[in-house]
mmCIF file of C-alpha atoms and ligand atoms in Angstrom:
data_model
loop_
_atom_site.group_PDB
_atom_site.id
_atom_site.type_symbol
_atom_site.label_atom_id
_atom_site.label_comp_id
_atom_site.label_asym_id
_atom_site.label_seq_id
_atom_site.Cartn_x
_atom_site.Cartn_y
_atom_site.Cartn_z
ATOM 1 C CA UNK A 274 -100.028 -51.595 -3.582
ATOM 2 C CA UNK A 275 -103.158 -49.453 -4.448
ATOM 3 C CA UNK A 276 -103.967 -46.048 -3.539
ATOM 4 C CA UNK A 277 -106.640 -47.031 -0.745
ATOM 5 C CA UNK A 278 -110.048 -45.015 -1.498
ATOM 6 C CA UNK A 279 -112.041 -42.795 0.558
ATOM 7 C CA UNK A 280 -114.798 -45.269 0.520
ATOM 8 C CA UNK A 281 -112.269 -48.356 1.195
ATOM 9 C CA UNK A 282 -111.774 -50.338 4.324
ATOM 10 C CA UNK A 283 -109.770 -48.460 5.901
ATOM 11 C CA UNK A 284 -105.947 -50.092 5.893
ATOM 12 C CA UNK A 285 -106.126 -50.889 9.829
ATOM 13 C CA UNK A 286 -108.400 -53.626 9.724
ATOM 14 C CA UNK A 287 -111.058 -51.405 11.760
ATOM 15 C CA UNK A 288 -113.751 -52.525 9.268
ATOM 16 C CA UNK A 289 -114.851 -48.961 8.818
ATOM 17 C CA UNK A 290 -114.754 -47.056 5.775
ATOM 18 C CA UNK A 291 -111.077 -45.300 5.241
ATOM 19 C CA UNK A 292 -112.894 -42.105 5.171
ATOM 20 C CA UNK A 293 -114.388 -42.638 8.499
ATOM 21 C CA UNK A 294 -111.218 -44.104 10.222
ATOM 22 C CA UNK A 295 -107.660 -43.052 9.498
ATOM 23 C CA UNK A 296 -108.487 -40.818 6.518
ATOM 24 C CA UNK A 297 -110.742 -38.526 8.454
ATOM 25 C CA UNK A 298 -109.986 -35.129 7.260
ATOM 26 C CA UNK A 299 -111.897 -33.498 9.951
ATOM 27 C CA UNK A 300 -109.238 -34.964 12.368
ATOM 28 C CA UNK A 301 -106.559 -33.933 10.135
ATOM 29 C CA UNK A 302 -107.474 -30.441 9.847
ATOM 30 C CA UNK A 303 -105.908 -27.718 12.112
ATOM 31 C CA UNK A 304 -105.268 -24.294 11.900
ATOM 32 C CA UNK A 305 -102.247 -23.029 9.830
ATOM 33 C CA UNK A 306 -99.275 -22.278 11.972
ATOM 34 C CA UNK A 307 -98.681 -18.489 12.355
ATOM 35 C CA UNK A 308 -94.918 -17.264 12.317
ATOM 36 C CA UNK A 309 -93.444 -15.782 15.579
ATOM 37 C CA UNK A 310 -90.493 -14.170 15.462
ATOM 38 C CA UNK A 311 -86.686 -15.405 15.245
ATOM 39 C CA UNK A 312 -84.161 -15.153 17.892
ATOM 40 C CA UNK A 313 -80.835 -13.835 16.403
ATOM 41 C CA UNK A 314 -77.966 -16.727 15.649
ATOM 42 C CA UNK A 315 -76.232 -18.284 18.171
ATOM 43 C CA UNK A 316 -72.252 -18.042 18.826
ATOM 44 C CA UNK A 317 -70.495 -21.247 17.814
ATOM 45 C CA UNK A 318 -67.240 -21.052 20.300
ATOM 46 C CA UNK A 319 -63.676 -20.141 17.971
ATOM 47 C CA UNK A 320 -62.291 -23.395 18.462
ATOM 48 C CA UNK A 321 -65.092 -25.425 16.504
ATOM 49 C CA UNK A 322 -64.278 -25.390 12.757
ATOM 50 C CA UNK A 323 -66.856 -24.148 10.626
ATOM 51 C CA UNK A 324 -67.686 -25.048 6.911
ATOM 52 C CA UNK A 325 -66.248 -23.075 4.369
ATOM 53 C CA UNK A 326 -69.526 -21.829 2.951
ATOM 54 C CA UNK A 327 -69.633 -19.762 6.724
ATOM 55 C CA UNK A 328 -67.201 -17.316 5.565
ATOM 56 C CA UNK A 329 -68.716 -17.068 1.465
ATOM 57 C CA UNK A 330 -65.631 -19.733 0.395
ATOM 58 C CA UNK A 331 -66.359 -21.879 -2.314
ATOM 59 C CA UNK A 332 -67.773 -25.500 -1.245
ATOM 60 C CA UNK A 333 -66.212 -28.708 -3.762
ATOM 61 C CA UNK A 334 -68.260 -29.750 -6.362
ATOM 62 C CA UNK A 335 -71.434 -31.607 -5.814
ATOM 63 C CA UNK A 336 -70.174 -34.390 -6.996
ATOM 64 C CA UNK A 337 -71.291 -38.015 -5.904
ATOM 65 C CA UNK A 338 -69.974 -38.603 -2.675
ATOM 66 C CA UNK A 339 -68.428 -41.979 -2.247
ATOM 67 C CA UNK A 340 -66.357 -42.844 0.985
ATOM 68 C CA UNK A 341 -63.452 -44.763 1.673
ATOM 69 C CA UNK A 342 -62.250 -46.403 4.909
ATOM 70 C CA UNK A 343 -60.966 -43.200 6.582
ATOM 71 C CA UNK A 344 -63.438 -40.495 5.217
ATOM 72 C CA UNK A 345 -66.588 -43.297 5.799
ATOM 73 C CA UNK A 346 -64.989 -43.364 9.788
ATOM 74 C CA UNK A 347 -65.481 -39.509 10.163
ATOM 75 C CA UNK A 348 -68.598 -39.196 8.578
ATOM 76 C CA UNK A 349 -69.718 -42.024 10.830
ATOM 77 C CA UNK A 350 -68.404 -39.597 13.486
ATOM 78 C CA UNK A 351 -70.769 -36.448 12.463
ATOM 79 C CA UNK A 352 -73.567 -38.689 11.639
ATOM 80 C CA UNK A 353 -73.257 -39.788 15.534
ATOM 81 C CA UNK A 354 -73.224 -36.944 16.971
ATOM 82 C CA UNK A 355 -76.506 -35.659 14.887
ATOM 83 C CA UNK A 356 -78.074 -39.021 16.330
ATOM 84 C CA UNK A 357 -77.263 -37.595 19.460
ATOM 85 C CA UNK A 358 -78.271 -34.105 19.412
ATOM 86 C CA UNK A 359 -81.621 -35.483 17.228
ATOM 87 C CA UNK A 360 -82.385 -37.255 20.683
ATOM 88 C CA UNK A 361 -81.588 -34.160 22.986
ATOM 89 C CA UNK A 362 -83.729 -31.876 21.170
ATOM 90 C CA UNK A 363 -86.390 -34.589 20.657
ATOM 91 C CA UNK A 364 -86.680 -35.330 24.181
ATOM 92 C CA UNK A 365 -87.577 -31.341 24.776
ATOM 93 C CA UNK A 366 -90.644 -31.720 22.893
ATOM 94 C CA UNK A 367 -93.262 -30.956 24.752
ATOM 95 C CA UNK A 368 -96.704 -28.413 24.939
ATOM 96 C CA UNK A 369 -95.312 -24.868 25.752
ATOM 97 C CA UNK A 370 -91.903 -25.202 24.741
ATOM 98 C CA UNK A 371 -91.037 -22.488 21.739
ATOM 99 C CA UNK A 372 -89.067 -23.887 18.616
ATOM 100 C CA UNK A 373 -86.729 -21.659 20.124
ATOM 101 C CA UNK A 374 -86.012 -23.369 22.754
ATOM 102 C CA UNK A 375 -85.678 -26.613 20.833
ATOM 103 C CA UNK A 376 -82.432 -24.960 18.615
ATOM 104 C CA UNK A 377 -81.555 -23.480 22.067
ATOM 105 C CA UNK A 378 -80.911 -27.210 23.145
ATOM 106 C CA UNK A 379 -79.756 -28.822 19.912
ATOM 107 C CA UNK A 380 -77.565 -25.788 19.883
ATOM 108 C CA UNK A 381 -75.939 -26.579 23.177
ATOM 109 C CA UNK A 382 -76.330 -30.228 22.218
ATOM 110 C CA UNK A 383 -74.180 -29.579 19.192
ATOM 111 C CA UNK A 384 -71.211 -27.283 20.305
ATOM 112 C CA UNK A 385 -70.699 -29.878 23.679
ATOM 113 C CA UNK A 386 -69.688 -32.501 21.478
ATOM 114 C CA UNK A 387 -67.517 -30.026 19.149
ATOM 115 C CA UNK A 388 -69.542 -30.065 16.163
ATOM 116 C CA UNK A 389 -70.858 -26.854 14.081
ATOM 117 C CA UNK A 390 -74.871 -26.614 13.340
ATOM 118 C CA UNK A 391 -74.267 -26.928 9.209
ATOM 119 C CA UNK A 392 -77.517 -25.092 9.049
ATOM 120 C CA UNK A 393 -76.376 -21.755 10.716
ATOM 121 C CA UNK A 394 -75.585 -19.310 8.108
ATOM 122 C CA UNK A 395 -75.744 -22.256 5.359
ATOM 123 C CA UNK A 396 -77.503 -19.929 2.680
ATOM 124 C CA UNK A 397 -78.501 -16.709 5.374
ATOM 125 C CA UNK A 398 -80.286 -19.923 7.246
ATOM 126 C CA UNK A 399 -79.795 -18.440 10.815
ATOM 127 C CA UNK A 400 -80.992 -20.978 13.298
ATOM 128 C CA UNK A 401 -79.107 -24.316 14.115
ATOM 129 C CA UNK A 402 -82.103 -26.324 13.776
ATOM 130 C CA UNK A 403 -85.142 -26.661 10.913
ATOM 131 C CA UNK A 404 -88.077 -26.976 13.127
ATOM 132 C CA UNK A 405 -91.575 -27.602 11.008
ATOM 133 C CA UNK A 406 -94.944 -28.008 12.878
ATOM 134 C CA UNK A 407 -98.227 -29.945 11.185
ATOM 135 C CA UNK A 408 -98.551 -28.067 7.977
ATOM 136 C CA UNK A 409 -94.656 -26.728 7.474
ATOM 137 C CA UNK A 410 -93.138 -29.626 5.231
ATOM 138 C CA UNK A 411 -89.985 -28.557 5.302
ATOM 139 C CA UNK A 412 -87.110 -25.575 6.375
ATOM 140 C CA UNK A 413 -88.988 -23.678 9.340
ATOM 141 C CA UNK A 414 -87.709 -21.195 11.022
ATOM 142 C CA UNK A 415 -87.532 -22.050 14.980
ATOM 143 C CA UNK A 416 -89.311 -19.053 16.487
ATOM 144 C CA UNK A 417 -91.081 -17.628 19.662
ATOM 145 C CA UNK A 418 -94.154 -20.103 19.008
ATOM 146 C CA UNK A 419 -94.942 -22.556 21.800
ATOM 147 C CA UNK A 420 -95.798 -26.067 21.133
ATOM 148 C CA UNK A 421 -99.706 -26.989 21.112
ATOM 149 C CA UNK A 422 -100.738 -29.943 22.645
ATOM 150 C CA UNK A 423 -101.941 -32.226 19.584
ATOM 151 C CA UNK A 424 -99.181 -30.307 17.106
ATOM 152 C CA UNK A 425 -96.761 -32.678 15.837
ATOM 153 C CA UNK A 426 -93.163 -30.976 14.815
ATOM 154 C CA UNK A 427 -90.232 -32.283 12.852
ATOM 155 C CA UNK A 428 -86.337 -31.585 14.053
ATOM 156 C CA UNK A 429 -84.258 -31.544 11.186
ATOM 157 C CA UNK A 430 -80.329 -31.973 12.342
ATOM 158 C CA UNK A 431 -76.859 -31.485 10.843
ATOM 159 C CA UNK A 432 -73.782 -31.818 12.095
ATOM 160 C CA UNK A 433 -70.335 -30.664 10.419
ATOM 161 C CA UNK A 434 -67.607 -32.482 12.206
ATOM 162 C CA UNK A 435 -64.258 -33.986 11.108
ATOM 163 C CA UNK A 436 -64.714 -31.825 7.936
ATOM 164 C CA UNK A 437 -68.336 -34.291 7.581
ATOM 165 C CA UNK A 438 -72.148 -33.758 7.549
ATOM 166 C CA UNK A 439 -74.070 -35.575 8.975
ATOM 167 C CA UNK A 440 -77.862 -34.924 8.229
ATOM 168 C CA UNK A 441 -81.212 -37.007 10.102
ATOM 169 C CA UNK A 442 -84.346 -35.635 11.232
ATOM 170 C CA UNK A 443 -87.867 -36.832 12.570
ATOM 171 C CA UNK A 444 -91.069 -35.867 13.548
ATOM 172 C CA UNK A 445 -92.579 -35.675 17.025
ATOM 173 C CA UNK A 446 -96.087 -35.990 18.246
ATOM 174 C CA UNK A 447 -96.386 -32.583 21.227
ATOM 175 C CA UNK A 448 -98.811 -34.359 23.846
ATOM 176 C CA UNK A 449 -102.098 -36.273 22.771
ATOM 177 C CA UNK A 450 -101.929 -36.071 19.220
ATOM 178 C CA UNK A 451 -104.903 -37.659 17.169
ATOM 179 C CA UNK A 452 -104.989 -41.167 15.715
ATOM 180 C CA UNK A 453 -104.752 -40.346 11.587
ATOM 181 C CA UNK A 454 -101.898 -38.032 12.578
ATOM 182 C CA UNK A 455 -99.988 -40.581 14.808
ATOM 183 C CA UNK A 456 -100.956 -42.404 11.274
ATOM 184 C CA UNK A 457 -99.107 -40.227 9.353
ATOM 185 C CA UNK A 458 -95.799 -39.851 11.641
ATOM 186 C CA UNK A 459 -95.383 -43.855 11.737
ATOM 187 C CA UNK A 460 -96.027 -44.416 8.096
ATOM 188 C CA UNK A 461 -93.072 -41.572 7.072
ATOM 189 C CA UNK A 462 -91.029 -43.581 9.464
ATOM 190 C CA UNK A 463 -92.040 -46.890 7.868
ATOM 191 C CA UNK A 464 -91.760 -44.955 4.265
ATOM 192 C CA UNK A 465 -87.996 -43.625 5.078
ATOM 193 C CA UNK A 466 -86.820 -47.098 6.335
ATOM 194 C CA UNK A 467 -88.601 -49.056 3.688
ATOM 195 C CA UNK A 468 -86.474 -46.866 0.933
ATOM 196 C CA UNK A 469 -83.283 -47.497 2.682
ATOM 197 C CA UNK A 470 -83.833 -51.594 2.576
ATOM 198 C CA UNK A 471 -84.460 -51.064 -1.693
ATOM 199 C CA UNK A 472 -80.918 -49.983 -1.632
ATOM 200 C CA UNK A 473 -78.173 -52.439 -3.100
ATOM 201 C CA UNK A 474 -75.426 -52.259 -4.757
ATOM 202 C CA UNK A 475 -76.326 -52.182 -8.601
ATOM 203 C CA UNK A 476 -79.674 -51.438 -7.839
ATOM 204 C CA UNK A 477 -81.213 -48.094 -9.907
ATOM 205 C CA UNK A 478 -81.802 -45.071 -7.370
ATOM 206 C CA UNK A 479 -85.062 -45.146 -8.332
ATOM 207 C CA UNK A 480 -85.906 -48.053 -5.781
ATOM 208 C CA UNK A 481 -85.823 -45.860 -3.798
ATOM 209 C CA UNK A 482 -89.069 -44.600 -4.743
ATOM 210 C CA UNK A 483 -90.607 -47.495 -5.676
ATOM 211 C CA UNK A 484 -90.183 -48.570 -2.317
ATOM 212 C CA UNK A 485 -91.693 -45.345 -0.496
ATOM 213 C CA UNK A 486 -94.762 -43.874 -3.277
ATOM 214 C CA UNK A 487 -96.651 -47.212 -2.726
ATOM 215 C CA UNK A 488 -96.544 -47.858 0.468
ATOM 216 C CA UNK A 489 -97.550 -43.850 1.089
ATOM 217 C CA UNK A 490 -100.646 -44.116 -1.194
ATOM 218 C CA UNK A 491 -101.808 -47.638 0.246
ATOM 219 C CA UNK A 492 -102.208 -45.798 3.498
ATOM 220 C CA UNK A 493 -103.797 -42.785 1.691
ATOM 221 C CA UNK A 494 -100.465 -40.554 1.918
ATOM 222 C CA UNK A 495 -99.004 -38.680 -0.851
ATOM 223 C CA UNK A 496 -95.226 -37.874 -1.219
ATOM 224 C CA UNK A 497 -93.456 -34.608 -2.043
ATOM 225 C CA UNK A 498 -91.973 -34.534 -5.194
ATOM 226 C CA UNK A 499 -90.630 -31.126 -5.135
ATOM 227 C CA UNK A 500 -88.135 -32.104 -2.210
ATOM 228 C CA UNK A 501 -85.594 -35.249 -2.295
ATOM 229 C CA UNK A 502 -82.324 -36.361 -0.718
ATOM 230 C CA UNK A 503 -79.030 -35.600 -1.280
ATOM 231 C CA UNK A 504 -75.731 -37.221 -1.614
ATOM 232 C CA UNK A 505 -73.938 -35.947 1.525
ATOM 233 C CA UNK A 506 -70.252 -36.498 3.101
ATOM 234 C CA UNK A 507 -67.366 -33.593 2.270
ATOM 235 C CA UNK A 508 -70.529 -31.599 0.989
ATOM 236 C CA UNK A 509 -73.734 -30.794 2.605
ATOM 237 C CA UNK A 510 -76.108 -31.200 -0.088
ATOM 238 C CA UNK A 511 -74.506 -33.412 -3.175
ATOM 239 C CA UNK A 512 -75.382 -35.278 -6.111
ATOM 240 C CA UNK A 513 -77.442 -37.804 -6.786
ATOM 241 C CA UNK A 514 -81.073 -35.852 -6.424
ATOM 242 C CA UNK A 515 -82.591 -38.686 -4.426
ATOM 243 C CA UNK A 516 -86.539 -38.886 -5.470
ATOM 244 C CA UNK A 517 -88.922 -40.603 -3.054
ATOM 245 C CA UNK A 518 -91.502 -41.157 -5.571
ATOM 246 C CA UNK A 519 -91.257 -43.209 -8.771
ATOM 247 C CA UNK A 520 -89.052 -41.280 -11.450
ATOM 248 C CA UNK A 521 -88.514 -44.248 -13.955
ATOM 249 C CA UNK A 522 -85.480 -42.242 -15.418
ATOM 250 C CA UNK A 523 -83.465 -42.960 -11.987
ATOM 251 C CA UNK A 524 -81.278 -45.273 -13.251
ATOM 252 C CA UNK A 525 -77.941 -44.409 -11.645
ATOM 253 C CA UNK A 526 -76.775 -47.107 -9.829
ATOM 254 C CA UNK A 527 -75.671 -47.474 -6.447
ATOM 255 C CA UNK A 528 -72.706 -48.715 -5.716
ATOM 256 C CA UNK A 529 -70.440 -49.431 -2.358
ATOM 257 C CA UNK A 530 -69.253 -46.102 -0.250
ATOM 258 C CA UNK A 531 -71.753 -44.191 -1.735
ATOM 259 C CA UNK A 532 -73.490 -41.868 1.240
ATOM 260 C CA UNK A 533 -76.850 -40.341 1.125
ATOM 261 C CA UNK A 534 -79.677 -39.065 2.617
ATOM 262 C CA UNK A 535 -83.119 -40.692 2.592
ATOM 263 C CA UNK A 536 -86.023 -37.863 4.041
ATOM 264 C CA UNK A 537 -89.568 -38.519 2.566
ATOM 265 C CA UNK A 538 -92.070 -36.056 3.347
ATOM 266 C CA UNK A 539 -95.634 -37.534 3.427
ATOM 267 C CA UNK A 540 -98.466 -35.442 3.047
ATOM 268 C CA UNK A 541 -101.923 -36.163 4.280
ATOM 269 C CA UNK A 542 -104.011 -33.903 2.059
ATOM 270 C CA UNK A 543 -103.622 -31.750 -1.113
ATOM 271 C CA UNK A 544 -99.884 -31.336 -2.772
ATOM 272 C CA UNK A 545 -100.053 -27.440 -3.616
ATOM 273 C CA UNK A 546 -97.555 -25.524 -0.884
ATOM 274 C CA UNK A 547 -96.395 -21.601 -0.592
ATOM 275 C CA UNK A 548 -93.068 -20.669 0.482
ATOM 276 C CA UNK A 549 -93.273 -17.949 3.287
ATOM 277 C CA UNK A 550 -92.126 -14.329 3.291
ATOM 278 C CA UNK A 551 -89.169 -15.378 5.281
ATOM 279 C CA UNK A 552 -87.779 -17.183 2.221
ATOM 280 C CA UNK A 553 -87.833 -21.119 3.852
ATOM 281 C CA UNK A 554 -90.933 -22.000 5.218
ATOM 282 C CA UNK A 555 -92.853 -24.536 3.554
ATOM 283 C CA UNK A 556 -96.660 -24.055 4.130
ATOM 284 C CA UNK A 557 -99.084 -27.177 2.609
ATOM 285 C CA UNK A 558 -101.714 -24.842 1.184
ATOM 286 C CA UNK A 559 -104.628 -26.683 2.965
ATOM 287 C CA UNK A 560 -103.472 -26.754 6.356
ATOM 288 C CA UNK A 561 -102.848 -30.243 6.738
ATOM 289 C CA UNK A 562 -99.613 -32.199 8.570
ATOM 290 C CA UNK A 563 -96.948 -33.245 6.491
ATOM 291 C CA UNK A 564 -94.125 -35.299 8.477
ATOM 292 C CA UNK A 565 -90.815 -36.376 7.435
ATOM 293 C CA UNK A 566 -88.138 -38.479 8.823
ATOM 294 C CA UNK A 567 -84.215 -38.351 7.564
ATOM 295 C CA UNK A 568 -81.002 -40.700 7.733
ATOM 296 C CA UNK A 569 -77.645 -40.239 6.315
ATOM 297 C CA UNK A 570 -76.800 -43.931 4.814
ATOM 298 C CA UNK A 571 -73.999 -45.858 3.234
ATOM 299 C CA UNK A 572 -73.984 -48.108 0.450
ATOM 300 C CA UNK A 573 -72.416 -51.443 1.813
ATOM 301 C CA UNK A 574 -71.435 -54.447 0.063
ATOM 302 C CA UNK A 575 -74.919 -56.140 0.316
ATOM 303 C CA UNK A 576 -77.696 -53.403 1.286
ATOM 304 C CA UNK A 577 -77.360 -49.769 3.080
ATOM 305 C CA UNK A 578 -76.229 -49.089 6.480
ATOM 306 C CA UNK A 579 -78.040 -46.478 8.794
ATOM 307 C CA UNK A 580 -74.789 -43.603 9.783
ATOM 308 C CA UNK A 581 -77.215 -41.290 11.773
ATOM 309 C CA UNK A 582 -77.128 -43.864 15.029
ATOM 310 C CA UNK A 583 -76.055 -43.013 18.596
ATOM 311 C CA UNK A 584 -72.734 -45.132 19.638
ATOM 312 C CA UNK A 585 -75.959 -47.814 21.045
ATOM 313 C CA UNK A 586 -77.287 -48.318 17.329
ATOM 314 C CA UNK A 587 -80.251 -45.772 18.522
ATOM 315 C CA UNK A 588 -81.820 -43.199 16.634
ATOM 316 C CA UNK A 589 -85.270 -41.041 17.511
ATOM 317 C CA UNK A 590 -86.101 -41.931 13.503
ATOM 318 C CA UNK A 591 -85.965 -45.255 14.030
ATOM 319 C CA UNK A 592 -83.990 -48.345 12.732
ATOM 320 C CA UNK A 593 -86.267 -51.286 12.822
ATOM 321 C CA UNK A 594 -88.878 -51.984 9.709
ATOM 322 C CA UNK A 595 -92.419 -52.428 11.995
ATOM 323 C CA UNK A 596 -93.599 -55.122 8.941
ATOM 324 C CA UNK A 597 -91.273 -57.438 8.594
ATOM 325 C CA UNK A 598 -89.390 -57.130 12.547
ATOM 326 C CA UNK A 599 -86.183 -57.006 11.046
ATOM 327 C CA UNK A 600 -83.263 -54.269 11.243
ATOM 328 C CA UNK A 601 -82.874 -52.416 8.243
ATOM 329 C CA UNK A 602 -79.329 -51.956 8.230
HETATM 330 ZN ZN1 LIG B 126 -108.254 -46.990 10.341
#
């Protein structure tokens, strides 16, 4: 697949020239989102058992994480439940309501089904939530800003239950949201899900990649390459470093019980991006959206499986490839 050019047909079969249609940078523009202030932590009830990097222990190594019957069934568990509270929170999204009151929910969502936020106080991180809106790639802060109608916002969730993490996130259009920007939301969905089908056993990790980079630039998309998943299970963020884009050097290969996270972030302009005073948020330097979308998958016999599903097989990420009709995992 070829990076499409500004001049090109555009990709949607319009018959107009890329530049014109779904690369329209005028559409893509919007003002860069100004910080509001932060809300202090929420209480996580006694009886919910926290990680041990809450109290300054030591986490174990960050080793591959590979699962066996009984550890793969509780990570399943905590993978669940951030399904779930991804769908609570998601489901809030709407013009005028603060990222505030999105953790406010997830938070609630989170200590109902006795799970702890991983996020809160994971490195002086002290929300339950990341919540990132149009030009924030990655780790915002949820605040006192309300949603604008056209914004889009990504909910990043983890949940730490039955000594598991289980990590997923996606990105939400807030009311009528512009054509090259719905663009960009369902190609990171298409991007995440068409990395997790490269996966096989004895495959390099770098299919990965090869699966997501291409597709991105056909539709005129870059990907971060300064941000990549994580091997995930016992530990929140593990070895392997899992690139989205092609790093020909990726050759370790999967193999059975191996758990992971796959979380492009596409980016619809420039690549240069400034970390905010607060020491997380991820600004694009040029103002333009970035989405992402997460899952926490297995390495199965044959392929991947999806872990961040409700009990239904549902998931506000996303399970089905749009191309080819068929489930991913
Ligand atoms: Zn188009």
């Amino acid at each position: 697949m070829e990076r499409i050019r500004s001049n090109s047909p555009c990709w949607c079969g319009s018959g107009a020239k890329f530049k014109r249609c779904h690369g329209n940078r005028r559409l893509l523009q919007r003002a860069p989102v100004a910080l509001g202030s932060v809300s202090p932590p929420r209480p996580v009830p006694d009886h919910i058992v926290r990680p041990a990097y809450v109290a300054g222990d030591a986490t174990p190594p960050r080793t591959v994480q590979v699962q066996d019957d009984e550890s793969l069934a509780r990570l399943r568990h905590a993978c669940r439940v951030a399904a779930e509270v991804l769908l609570v929170a998601g489901d809030a999204v709407a013009p005028g309501v603060t990222t505030d009151d999105l953790d406010a929910i997830a938070h609630d969502a989170y200590v109902e089904r006795g799970a702890y936020p991983s996020d809160l106080h994971y490195n002086g991180f002290t929300k339950s939530v990341c919540t990132s809106v149009n030009g924030v790639i990655c780790h915002g802060i949820p605040d006192d800003r309300p949603l604008e109608d056209g914004d889009i916002v990504n909910i990043d969730v983890t949940a730490f239950i039955d000594g598991m993490h289980g990590d997923t996130s996606a990105t939400f259009a807030v009311g009528d949201v512009d054509e090259p920007t719905l663009a960009l939301i369902e190609t990171t969905r298409e991007a995440t899900l068409r990395g997790i089908a490269a996966v096989a056993p004895g495959e390099p990790l770098r299919r990965i990649g090869e699966a997501i980079e291409p597709f991105a630039r056909s539709r005129g998309f870059t990907v971060v390459r300064e941000y990549g998943g994580h091997g995930i299970g016992e530990v929140f963020h593990a070895a392997p470093h899992v690139h989205h884009h092609v790093e020909p050097g990726d050759d370790l290969p999967f193999r059975a019980g191996m758990t992971f996270t796959v979380e492009p972030m596409l980016l619809s302009g420039g690549t240069s991006f400034t970390q905010a005073d607060d020491g997380w948020t991820e600004h694009i330097d040029d103002a333009m959206p970035s989405a992402q979308f997460e899952h926490t998958v297995v390495v199965t016999d044959d392929g991947a499986e999806i872990l961040t599903v409700t009990a239904d097989g549902a998931s506000a990420a996303g399970t089905e490839l749009p191309v080819s009709g068929g489930r991913v995992a």
